[in-house]
Each structure stands twice: as structure tokens, then as C-alpha cells.
XYZ file of N, CA, C and O in Angstrom:
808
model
N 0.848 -1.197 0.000
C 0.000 0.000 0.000
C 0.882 1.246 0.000
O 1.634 1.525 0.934
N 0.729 2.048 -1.216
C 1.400 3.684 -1.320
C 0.374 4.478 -1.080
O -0.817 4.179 -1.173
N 0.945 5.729 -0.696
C 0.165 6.805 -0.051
C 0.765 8.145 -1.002
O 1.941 8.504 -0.942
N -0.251 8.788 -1.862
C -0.077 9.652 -1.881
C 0.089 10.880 -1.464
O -0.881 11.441 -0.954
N 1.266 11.532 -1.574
C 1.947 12.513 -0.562
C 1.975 14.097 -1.125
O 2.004 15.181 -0.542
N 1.957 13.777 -2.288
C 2.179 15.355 -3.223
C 1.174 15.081 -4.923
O 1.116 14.053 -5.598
N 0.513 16.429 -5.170
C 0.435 16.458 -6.298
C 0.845 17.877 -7.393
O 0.118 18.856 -7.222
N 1.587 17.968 -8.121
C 2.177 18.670 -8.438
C 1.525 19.133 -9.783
O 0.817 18.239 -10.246
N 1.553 20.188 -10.491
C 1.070 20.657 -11.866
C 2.668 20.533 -12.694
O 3.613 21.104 -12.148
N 2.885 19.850 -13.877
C 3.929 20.069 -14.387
C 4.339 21.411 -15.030
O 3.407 21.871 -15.690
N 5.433 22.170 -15.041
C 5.801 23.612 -15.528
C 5.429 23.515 -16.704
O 4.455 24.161 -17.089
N 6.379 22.378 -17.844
C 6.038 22.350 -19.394
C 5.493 21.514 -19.718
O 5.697 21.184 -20.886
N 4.792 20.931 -19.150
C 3.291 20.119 -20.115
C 1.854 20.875 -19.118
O 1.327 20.669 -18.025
N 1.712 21.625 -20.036
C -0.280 22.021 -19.618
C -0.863 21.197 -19.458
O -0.835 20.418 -20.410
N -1.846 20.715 -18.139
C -2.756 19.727 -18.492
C -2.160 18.716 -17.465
O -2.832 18.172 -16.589
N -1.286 18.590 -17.596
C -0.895 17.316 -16.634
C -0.058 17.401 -15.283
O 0.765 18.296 -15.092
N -0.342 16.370 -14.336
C 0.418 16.761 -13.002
C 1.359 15.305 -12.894
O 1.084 14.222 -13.410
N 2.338 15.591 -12.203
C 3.043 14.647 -11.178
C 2.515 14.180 -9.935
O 2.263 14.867 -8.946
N 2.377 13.009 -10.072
C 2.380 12.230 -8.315
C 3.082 11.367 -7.745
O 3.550 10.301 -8.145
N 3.123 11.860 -6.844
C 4.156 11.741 -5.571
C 3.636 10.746 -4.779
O 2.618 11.129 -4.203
N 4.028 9.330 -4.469
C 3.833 8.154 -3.347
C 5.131 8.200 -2.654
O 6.291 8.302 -3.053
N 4.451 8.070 -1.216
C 5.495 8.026 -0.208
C 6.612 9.336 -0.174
O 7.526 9.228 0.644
N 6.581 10.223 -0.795
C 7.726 11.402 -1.007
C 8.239 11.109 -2.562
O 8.784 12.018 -3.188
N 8.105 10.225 -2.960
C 8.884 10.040 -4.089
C 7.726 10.559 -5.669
O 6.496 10.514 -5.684
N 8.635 11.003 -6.803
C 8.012 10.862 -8.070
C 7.355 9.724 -8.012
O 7.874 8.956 -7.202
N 6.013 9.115 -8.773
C 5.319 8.131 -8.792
C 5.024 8.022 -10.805
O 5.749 7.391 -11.573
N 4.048 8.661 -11.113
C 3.782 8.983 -12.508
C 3.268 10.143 -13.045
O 2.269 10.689 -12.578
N 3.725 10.451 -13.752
C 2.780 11.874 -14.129
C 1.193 11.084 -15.163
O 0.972 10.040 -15.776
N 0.405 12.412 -14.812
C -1.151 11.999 -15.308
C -1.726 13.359 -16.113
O -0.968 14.321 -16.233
N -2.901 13.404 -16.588
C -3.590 14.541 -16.978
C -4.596 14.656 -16.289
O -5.224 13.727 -15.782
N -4.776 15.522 -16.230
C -6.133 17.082 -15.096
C -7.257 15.553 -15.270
O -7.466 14.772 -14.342
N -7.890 15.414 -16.761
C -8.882 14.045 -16.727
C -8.784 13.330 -16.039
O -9.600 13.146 -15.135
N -7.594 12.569 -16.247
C -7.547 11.225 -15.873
C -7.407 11.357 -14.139
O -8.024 10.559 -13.435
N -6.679 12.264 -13.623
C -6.455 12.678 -12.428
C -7.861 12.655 -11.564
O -7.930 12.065 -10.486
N -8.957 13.348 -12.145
C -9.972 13.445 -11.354
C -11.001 12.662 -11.654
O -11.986 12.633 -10.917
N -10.895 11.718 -13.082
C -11.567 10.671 -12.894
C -11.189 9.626 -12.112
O -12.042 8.782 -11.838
N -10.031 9.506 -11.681
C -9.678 8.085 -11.193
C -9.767 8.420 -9.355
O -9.634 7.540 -8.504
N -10.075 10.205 -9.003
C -10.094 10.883 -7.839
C -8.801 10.584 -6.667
O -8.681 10.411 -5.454
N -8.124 10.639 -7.647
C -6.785 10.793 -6.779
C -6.485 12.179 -6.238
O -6.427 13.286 -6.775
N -6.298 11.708 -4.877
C -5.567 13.086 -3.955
C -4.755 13.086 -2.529
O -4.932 12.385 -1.532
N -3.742 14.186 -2.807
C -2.979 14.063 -1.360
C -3.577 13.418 -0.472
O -4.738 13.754 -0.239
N -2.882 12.109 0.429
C -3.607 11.853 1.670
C -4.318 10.447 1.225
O -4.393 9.637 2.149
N -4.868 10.004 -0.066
C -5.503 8.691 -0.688
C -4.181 7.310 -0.592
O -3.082 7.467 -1.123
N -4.505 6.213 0.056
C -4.033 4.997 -0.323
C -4.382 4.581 -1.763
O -5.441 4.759 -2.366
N -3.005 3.858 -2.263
C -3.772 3.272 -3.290
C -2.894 2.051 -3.283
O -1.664 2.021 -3.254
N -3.584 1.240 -3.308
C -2.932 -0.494 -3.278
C -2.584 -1.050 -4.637
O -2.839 -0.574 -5.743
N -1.796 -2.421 -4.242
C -1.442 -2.712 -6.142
C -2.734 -2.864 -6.689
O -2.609 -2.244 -7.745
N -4.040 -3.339 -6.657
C -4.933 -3.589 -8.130
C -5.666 -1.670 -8.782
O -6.234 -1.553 -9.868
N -5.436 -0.471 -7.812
C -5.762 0.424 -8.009
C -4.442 1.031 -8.805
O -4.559 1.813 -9.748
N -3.437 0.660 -8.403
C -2.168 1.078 -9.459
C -1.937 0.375 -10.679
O -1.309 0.708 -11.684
N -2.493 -0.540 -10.428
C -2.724 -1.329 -11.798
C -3.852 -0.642 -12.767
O -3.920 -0.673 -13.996
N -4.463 -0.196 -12.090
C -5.928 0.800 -13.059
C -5.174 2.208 -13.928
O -5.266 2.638 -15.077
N -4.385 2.636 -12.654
C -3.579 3.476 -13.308
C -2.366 3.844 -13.998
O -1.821 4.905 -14.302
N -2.118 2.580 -14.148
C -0.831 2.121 -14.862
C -1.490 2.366 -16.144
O -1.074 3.074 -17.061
N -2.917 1.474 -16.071
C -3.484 1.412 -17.639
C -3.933 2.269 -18.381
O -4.078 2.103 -19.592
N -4.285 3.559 -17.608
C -4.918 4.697 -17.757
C -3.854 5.474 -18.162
O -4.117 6.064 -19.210
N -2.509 5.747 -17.634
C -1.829 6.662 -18.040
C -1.489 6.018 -19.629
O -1.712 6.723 -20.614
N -0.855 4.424 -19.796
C -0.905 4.293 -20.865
C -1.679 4.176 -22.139
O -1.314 3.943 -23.292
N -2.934 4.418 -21.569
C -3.591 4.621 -22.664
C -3.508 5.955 -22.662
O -4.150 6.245 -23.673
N -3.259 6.629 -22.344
C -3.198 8.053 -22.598
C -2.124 8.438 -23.672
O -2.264 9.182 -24.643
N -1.052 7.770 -23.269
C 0.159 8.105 -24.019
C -0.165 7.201 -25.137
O 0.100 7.731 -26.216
N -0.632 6.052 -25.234
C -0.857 5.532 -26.935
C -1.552 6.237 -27.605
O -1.127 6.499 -28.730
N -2.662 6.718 -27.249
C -3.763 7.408 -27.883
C -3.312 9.148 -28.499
O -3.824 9.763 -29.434
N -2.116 9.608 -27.512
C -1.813 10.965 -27.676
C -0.332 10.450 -28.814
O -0.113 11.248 -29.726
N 0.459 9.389 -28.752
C 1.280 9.477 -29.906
C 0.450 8.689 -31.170
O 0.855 8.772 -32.330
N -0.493 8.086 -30.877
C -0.759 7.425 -32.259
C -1.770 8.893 -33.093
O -1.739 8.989 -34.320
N -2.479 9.775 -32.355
C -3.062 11.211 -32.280
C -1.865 12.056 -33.249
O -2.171 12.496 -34.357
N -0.571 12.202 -32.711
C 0.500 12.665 -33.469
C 0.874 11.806 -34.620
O 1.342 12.464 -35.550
N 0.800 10.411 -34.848
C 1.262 10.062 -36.241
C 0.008 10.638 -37.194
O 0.174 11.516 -38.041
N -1.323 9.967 -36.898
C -1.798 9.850 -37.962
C -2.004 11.954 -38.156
O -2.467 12.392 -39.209
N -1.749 12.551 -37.454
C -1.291 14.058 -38.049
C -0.620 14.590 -38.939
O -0.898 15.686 -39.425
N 0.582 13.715 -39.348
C 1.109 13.539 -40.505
C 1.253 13.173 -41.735
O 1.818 13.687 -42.701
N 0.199 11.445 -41.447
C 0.311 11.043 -42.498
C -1.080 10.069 -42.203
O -1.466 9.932 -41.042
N -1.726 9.474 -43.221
C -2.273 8.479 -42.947
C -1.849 7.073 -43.287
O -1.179 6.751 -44.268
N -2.362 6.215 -42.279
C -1.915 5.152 -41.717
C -3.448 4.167 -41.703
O -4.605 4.385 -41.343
N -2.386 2.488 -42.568
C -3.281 1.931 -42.186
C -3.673 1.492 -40.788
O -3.018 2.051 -39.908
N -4.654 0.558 -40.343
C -5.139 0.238 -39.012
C -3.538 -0.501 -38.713
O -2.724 -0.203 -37.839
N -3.441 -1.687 -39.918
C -2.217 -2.172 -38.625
C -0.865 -1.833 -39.251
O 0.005 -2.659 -38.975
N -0.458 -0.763 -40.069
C 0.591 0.121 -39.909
C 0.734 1.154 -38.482
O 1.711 1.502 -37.818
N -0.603 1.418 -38.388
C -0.655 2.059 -36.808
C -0.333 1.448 -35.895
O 0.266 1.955 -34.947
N -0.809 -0.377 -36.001
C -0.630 -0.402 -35.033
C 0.945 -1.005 -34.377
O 1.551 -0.905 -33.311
N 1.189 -1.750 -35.876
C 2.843 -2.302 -35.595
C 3.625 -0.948 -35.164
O 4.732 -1.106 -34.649
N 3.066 0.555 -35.357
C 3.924 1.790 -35.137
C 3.747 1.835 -33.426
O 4.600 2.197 -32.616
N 2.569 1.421 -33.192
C 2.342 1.139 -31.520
C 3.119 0.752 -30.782
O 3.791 1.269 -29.890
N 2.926 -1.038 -31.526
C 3.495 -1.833 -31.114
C 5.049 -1.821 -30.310
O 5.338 -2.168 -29.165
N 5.858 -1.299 -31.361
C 6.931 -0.792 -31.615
C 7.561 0.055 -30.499
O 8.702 -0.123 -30.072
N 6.637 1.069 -30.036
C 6.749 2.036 -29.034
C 6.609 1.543 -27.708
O 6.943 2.256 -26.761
N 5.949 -0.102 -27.464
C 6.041 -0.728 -26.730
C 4.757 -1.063 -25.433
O 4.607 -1.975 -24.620
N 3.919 0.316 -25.793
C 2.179 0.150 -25.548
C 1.723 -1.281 -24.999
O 2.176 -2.361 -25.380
N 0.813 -1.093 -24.102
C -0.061 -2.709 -24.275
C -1.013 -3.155 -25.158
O -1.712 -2.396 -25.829
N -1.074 -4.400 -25.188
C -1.866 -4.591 -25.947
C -3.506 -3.854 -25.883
O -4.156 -3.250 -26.736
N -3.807 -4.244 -24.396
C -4.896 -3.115 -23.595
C -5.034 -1.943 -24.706
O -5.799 -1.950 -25.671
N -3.905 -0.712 -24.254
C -3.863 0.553 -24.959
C -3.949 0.442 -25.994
O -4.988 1.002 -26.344
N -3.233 -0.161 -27.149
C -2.888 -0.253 -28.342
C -4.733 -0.153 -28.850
O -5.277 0.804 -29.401
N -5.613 -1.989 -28.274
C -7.177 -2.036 -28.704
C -7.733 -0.904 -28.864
O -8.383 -0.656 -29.880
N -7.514 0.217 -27.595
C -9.039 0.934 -27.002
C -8.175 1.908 -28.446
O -8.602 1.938 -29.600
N -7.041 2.544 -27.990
C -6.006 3.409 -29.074
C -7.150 3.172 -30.477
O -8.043 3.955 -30.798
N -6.791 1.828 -31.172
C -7.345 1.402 -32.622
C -8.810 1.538 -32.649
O -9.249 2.151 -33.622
N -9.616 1.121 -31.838
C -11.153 1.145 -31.424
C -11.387 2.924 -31.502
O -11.983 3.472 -32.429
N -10.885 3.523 -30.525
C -11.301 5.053 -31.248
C -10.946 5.886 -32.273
O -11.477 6.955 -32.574
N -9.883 5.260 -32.866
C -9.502 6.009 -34.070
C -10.637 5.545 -35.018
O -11.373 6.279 -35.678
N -10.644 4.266 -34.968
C -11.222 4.178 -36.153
C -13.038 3.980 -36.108
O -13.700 3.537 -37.047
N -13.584 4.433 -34.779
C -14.590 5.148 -34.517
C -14.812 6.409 -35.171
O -15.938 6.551 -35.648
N -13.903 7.469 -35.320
C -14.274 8.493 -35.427
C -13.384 8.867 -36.698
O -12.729 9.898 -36.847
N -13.498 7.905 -37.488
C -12.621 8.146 -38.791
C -11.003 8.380 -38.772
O -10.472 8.566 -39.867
N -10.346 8.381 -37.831
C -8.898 8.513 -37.860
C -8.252 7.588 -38.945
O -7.448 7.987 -39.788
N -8.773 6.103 -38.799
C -8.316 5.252 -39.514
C -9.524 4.833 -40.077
O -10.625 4.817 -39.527
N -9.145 4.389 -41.569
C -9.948 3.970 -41.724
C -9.494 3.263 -43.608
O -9.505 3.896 -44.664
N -9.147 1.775 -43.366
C -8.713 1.174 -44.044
C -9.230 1.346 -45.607
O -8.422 1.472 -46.527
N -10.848 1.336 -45.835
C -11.153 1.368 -47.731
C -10.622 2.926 -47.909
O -9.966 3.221 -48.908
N -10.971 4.025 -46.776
C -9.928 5.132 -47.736
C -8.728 5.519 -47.981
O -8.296 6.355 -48.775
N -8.128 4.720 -47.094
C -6.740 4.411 -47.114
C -6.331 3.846 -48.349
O -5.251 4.159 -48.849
N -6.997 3.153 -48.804
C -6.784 2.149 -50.264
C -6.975 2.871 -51.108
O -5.986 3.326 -51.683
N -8.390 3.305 -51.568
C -8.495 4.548 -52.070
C -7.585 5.506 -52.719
O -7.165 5.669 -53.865
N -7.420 6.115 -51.516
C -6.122 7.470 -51.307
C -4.820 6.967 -52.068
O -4.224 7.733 -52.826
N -4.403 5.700 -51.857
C -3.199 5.164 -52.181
C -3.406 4.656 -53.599
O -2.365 4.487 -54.234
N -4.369 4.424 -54.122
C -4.540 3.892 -55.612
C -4.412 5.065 -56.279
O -3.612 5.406 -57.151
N -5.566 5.802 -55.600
C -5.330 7.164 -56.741
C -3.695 7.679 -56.837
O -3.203 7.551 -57.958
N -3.069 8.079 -56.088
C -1.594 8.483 -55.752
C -0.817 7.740 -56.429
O -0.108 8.134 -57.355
N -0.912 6.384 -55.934
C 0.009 5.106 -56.459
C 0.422 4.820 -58.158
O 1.428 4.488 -58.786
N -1.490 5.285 -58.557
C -1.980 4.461 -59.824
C -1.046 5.962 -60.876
O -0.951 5.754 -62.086
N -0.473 7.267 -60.345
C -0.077 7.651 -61.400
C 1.456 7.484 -61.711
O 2.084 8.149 -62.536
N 2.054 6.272 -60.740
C 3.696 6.303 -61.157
C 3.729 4.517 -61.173
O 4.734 4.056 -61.713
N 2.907 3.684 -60.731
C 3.597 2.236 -60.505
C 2.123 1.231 -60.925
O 0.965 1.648 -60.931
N 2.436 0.284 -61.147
C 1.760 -0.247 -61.924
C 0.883 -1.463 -60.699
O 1.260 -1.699 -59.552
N -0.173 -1.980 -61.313
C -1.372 -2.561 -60.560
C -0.572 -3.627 -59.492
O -0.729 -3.644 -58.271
N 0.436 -4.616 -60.385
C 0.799 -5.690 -59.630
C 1.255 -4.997 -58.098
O 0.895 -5.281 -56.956
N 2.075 -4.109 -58.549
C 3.026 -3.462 -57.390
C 2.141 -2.969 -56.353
O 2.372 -3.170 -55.161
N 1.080 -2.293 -56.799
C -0.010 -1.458 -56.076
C -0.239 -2.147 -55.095
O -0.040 -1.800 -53.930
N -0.860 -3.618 -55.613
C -1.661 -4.687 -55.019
C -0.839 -4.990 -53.717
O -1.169 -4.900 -52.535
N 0.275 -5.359 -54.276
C 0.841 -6.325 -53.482
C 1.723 -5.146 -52.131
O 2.447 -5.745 -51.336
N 1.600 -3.452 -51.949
C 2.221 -3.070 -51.530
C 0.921 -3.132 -50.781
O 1.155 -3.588 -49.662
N -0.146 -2.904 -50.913
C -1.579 -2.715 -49.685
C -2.083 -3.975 -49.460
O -3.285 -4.113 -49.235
N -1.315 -4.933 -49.489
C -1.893 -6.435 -48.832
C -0.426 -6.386 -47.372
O -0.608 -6.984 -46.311
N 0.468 -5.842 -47.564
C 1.639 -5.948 -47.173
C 1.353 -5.166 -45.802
O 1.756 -5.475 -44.681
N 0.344 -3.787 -46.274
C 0.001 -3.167 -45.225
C -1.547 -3.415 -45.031
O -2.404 -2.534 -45.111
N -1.769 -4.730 -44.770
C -2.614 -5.059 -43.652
C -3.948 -5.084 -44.389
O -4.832 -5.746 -43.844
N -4.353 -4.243 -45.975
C -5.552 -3.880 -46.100
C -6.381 -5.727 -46.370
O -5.846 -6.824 -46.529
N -7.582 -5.383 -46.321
C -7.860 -6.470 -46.772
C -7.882 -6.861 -49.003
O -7.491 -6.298 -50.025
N -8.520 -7.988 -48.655
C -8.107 -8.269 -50.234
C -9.457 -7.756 -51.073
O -9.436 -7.047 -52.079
N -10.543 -8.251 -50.455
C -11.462 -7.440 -50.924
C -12.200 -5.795 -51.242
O -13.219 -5.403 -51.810
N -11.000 -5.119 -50.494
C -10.825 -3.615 -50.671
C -9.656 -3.335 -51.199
O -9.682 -2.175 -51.608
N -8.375 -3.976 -51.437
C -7.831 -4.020 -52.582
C -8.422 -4.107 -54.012
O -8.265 -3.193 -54.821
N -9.099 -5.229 -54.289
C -9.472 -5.472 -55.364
C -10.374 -4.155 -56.116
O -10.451 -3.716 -57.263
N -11.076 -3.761 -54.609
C -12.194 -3.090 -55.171
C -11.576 -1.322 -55.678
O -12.440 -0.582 -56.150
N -10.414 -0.876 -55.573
C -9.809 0.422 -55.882
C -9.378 -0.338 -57.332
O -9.994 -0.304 -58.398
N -8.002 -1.098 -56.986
C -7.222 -1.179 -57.719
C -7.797 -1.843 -59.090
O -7.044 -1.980 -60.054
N -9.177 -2.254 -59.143
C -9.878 -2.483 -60.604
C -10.286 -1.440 -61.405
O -10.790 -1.462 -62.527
N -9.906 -0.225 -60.443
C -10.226 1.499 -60.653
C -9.257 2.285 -61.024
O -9.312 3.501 -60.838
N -8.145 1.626 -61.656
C -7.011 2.117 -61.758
C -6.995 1.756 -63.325
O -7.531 0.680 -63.589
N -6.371 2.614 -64.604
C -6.791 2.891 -65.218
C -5.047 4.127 -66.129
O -4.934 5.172 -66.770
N -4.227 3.154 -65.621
C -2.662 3.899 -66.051
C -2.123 3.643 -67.270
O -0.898 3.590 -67.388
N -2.983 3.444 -68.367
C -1.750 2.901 -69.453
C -1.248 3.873 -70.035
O -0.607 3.595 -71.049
N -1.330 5.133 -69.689
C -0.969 6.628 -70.455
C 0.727 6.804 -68.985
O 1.765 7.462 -69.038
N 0.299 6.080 -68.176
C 1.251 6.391 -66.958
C 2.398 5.586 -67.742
O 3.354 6.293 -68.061
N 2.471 4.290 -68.094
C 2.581 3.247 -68.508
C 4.107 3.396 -69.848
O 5.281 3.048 -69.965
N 2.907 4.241 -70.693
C 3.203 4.550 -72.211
C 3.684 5.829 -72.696
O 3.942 6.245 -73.826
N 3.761 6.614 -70.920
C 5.111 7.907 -70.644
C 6.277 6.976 -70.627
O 7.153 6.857 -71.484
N 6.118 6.278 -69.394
C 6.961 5.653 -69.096
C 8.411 4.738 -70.066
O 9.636 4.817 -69.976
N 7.587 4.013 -70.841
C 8.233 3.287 -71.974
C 9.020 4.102 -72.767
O 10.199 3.926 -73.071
N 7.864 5.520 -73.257
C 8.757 6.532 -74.119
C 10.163 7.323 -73.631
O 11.124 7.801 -74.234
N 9.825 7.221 -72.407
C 11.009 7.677 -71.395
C 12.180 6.825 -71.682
O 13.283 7.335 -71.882
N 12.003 5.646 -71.709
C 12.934 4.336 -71.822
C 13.908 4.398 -72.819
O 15.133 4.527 -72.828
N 12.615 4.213 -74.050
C 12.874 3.613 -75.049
C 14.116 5.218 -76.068
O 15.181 5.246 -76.685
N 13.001 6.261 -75.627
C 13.937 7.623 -76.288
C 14.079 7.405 -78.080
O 14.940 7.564 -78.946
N 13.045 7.070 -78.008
C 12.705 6.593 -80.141
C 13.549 5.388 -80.384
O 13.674 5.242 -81.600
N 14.235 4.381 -79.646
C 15.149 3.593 -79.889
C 14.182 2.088 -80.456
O 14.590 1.030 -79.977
N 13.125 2.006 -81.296
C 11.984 1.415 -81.221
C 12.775 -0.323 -82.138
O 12.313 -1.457 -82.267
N 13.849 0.202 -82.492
C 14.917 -1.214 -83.001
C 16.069 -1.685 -82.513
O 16.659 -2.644 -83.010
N 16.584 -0.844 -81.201
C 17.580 -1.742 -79.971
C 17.038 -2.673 -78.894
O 16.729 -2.469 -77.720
N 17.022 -3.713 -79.631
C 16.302 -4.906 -78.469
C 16.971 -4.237 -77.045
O 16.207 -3.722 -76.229
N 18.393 -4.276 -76.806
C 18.763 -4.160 -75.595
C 18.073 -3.034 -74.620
O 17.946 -3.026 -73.395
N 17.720 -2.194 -75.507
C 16.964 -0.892 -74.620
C 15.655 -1.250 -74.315
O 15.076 -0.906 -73.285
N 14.972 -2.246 -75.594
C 13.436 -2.008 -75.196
C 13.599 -3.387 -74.226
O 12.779 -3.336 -73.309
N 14.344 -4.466 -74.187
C 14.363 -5.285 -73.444
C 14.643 -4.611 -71.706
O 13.963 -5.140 -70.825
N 15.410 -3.728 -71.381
C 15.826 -2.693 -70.193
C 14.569 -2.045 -70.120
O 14.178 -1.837 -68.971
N 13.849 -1.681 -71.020
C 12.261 -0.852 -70.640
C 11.590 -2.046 -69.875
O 11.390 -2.149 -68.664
N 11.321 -2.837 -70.791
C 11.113 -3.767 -70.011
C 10.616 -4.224 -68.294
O 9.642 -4.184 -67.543
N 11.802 -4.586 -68.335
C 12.468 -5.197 -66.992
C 11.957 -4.018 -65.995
O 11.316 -4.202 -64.961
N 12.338 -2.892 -66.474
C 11.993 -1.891 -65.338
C 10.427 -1.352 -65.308
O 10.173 -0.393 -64.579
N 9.655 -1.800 -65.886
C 8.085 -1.377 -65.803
C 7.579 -2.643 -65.171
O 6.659 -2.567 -64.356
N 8.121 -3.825 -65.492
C 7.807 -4.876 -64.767
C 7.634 -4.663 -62.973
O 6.678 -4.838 -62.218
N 9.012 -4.216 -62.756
C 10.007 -3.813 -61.438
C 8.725 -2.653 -60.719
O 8.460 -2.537 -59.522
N 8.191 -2.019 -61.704
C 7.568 -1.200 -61.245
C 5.904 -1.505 -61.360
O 4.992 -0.684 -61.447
N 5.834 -3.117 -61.324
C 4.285 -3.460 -61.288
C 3.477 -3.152 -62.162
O 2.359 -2.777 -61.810
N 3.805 -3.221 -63.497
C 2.993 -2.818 -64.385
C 2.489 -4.979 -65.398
O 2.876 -6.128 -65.186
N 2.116 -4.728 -65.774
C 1.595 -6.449 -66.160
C 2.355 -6.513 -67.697
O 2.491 -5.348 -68.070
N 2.878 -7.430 -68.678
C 3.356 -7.728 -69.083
C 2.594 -7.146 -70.392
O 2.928 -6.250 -71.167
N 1.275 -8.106 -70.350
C -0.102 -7.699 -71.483
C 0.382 -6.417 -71.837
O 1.013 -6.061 -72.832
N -0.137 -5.600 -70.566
C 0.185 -4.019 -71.110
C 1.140 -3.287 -71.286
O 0.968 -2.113 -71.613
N 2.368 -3.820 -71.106
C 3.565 -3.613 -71.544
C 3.463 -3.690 -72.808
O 3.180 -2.731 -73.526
N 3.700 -4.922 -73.227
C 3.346 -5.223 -74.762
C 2.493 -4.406 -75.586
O 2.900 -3.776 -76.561
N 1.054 -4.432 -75.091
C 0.069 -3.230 -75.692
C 1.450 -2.196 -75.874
O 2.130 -2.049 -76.889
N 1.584 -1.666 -74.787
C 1.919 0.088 -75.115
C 2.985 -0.401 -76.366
O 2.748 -0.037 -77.517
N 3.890 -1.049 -76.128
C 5.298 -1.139 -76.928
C 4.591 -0.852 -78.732
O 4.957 -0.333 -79.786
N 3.434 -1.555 -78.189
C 2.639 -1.882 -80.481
C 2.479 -0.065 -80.673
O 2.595 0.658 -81.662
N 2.246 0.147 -79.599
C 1.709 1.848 -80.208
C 2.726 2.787 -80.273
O 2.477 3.947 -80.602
N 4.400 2.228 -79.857
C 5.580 3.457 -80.410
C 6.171 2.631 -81.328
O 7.371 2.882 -81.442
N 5.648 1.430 -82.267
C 5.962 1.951 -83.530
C 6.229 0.260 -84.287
O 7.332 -0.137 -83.911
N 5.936 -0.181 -84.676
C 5.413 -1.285 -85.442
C 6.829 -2.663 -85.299
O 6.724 -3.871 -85.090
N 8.112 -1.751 -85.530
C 9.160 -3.033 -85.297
C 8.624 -3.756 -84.102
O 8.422 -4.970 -84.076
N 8.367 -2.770 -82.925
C 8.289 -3.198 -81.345
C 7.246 -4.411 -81.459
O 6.906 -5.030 -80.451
């Protein structure tokens, strides 16, 4: 059994205090969590009540850095959450963490797919697409359902012309176009297609 002895307001974080068991630093908390859990100078709190607040502060801190990633960028559900993971969170935090994001739209996997086809679909080709949003977690049936929406053979048939540079009778170059549109997930079929339309040797 610890006894809280001090509660302190931190100087540079607003919002949150330090507590003090027995004289000593204990954990810092926020103003919320502080007066929901009604901690105050003078309160016992035994191990299964420090265990409440063990869980509470860390969900605080998963929820406030996973709050800062997806600010940057969006993230699938379990790109978020291996980014969790990582940071070392419980599993506890990590759930409730994923459960409200993607309550309130933070995450949210078909626009994630979406977002990334459209973006994706104007430099790299379907195979690549596919296989980079199965990698991150999306499912297959919301894969399928963007990436049949993709629609690059002009992306495709820059691309080749880039390659090829009018060289439409050096196997070695158009064979090197090739290889590298492949590399870049584009399907073979339409490789071929584009190659018939810069110029009849091809």
C-alpha cells in the first residue's frame, strides 16, 4: 500500500500533473484522468488500483502518440498499429487506441486504399499497387475493389517513351524498358500493348 503525498502541476506540459507516493516521483497523469480516477494528497492506493492506473496513463500516451502520427500522415489500421506496437504500448492501450480512431474516422482502411490507388496508380503499376496494400494489412477485398479502378496505361506509355527515347529497333533498350516497368508493377499484357503503339518493329 502507497500513499499519496504530493500532487504537483507540471511547468512544461499544460494539463498534466506529477504524483508523488510516499515522497517520491510516482507517474505523471492529466487534469482528466487525475480526477476521474479521484486521486488526492492523503488517498491509499494499493497494487490492483495502481494497476488501473498504470493502464490509464498508458492509454493516454498511446492514444496521444498514435493522435500525433496519424497528423502527418495516414496510416493503415495495422501500420498504426505495428507503429504502436513498436513504441512498446499494451496490448490493452494499443485495442481501445485502434477502437477510437477508427470510430471516429482517424483510420480507416477502404480510404486508405483509395487514397493510395489514386496516388500510387499515377507512377507504378497494378501488380506493385496490389501487393504493396496487402503488405500493409488492407484487406483483399478492398484491394481489389480500388485497384480495378485504376486505369494507367498513359502512366505506362510515358513511361516506356522515357525508356525507349525513339530507340523502337535496340532490343537491348526495349528489353531494359522492359524489366523496369515490370520492377515497377505494371503487367506484361500491357507492356506489350503500349510497346505496339511506339511503332510497329516493337
Amino acid at each position: 500500500m502507497s500513499k499519496v503525498t504530493d500532487i504537483q502541476l507540471q511547468k512544461n506540459t499544460p494539463g498534466r500533473y506529477s504524483v508523488f507516493l510516499d515522497g517520491e516521483f510516482s507517474f505523471g497523469i492529466s487534469d482528466i484522468d487525475l480526477y476521474n480516477l479521484g486521486i488526492k494528497v492523503g488517498m491509499e492506493i494499493d497494487d490492483e488500483f495502481m494497476a488501473l492506473i498504470e493502464e490509464t496513463v498508458d492509454f493516454k500516451k498511446c492514444l496521444d502518440y498514435g493522435t500525433e502520427l496519424i497528423s502527418r500522415k495516414m496510416y493503415s489500421e495495422k501500420e498504426l498499429k505495428d507503429k504502436l506496437t513498436q513504441r512498446g504500448y499494451t496490448d490493452s492501450a494499443i485495442k481501445s487506441t485502434l477502437d477510437i480512431m477508427t470510430e471516429y474516422g482517424y483510420i480507416n482502411d477502404e480510404m486508405y486504399a483509395k487514397t493510395y490507388c489514386e496516388f500510387k496508380g499515377k507512377k507504378d503499376g497494378v501488380k506493385k499497387i496490389r501487393y504493396d496494400l496487402s503488405l500493409k494489412g488492407i484487406r483483399k477485398d478492398i484491394i481489389e475493389k480500388y485497384v480495378s479502378e485504376i486505369e494507367n496505361d498513359d502512366v505506362l506509355l510515358k513511361l516506356l517513351e522515357q525508356k525507349i527515347k525513339g530507340n523502337t529497333d535496340d532490343r537491348k533498350i526495349i528489353d531494359k524498358a522492359i524489366r523496369y516497368c515490370i520492377s515497377k508493377g505494371f503487367e506484361y499484357d500491357k507492356i506489350k500493348s503500349c510497346l505496339m503503339k511506339l511503332g510497329e518493329d516493337v
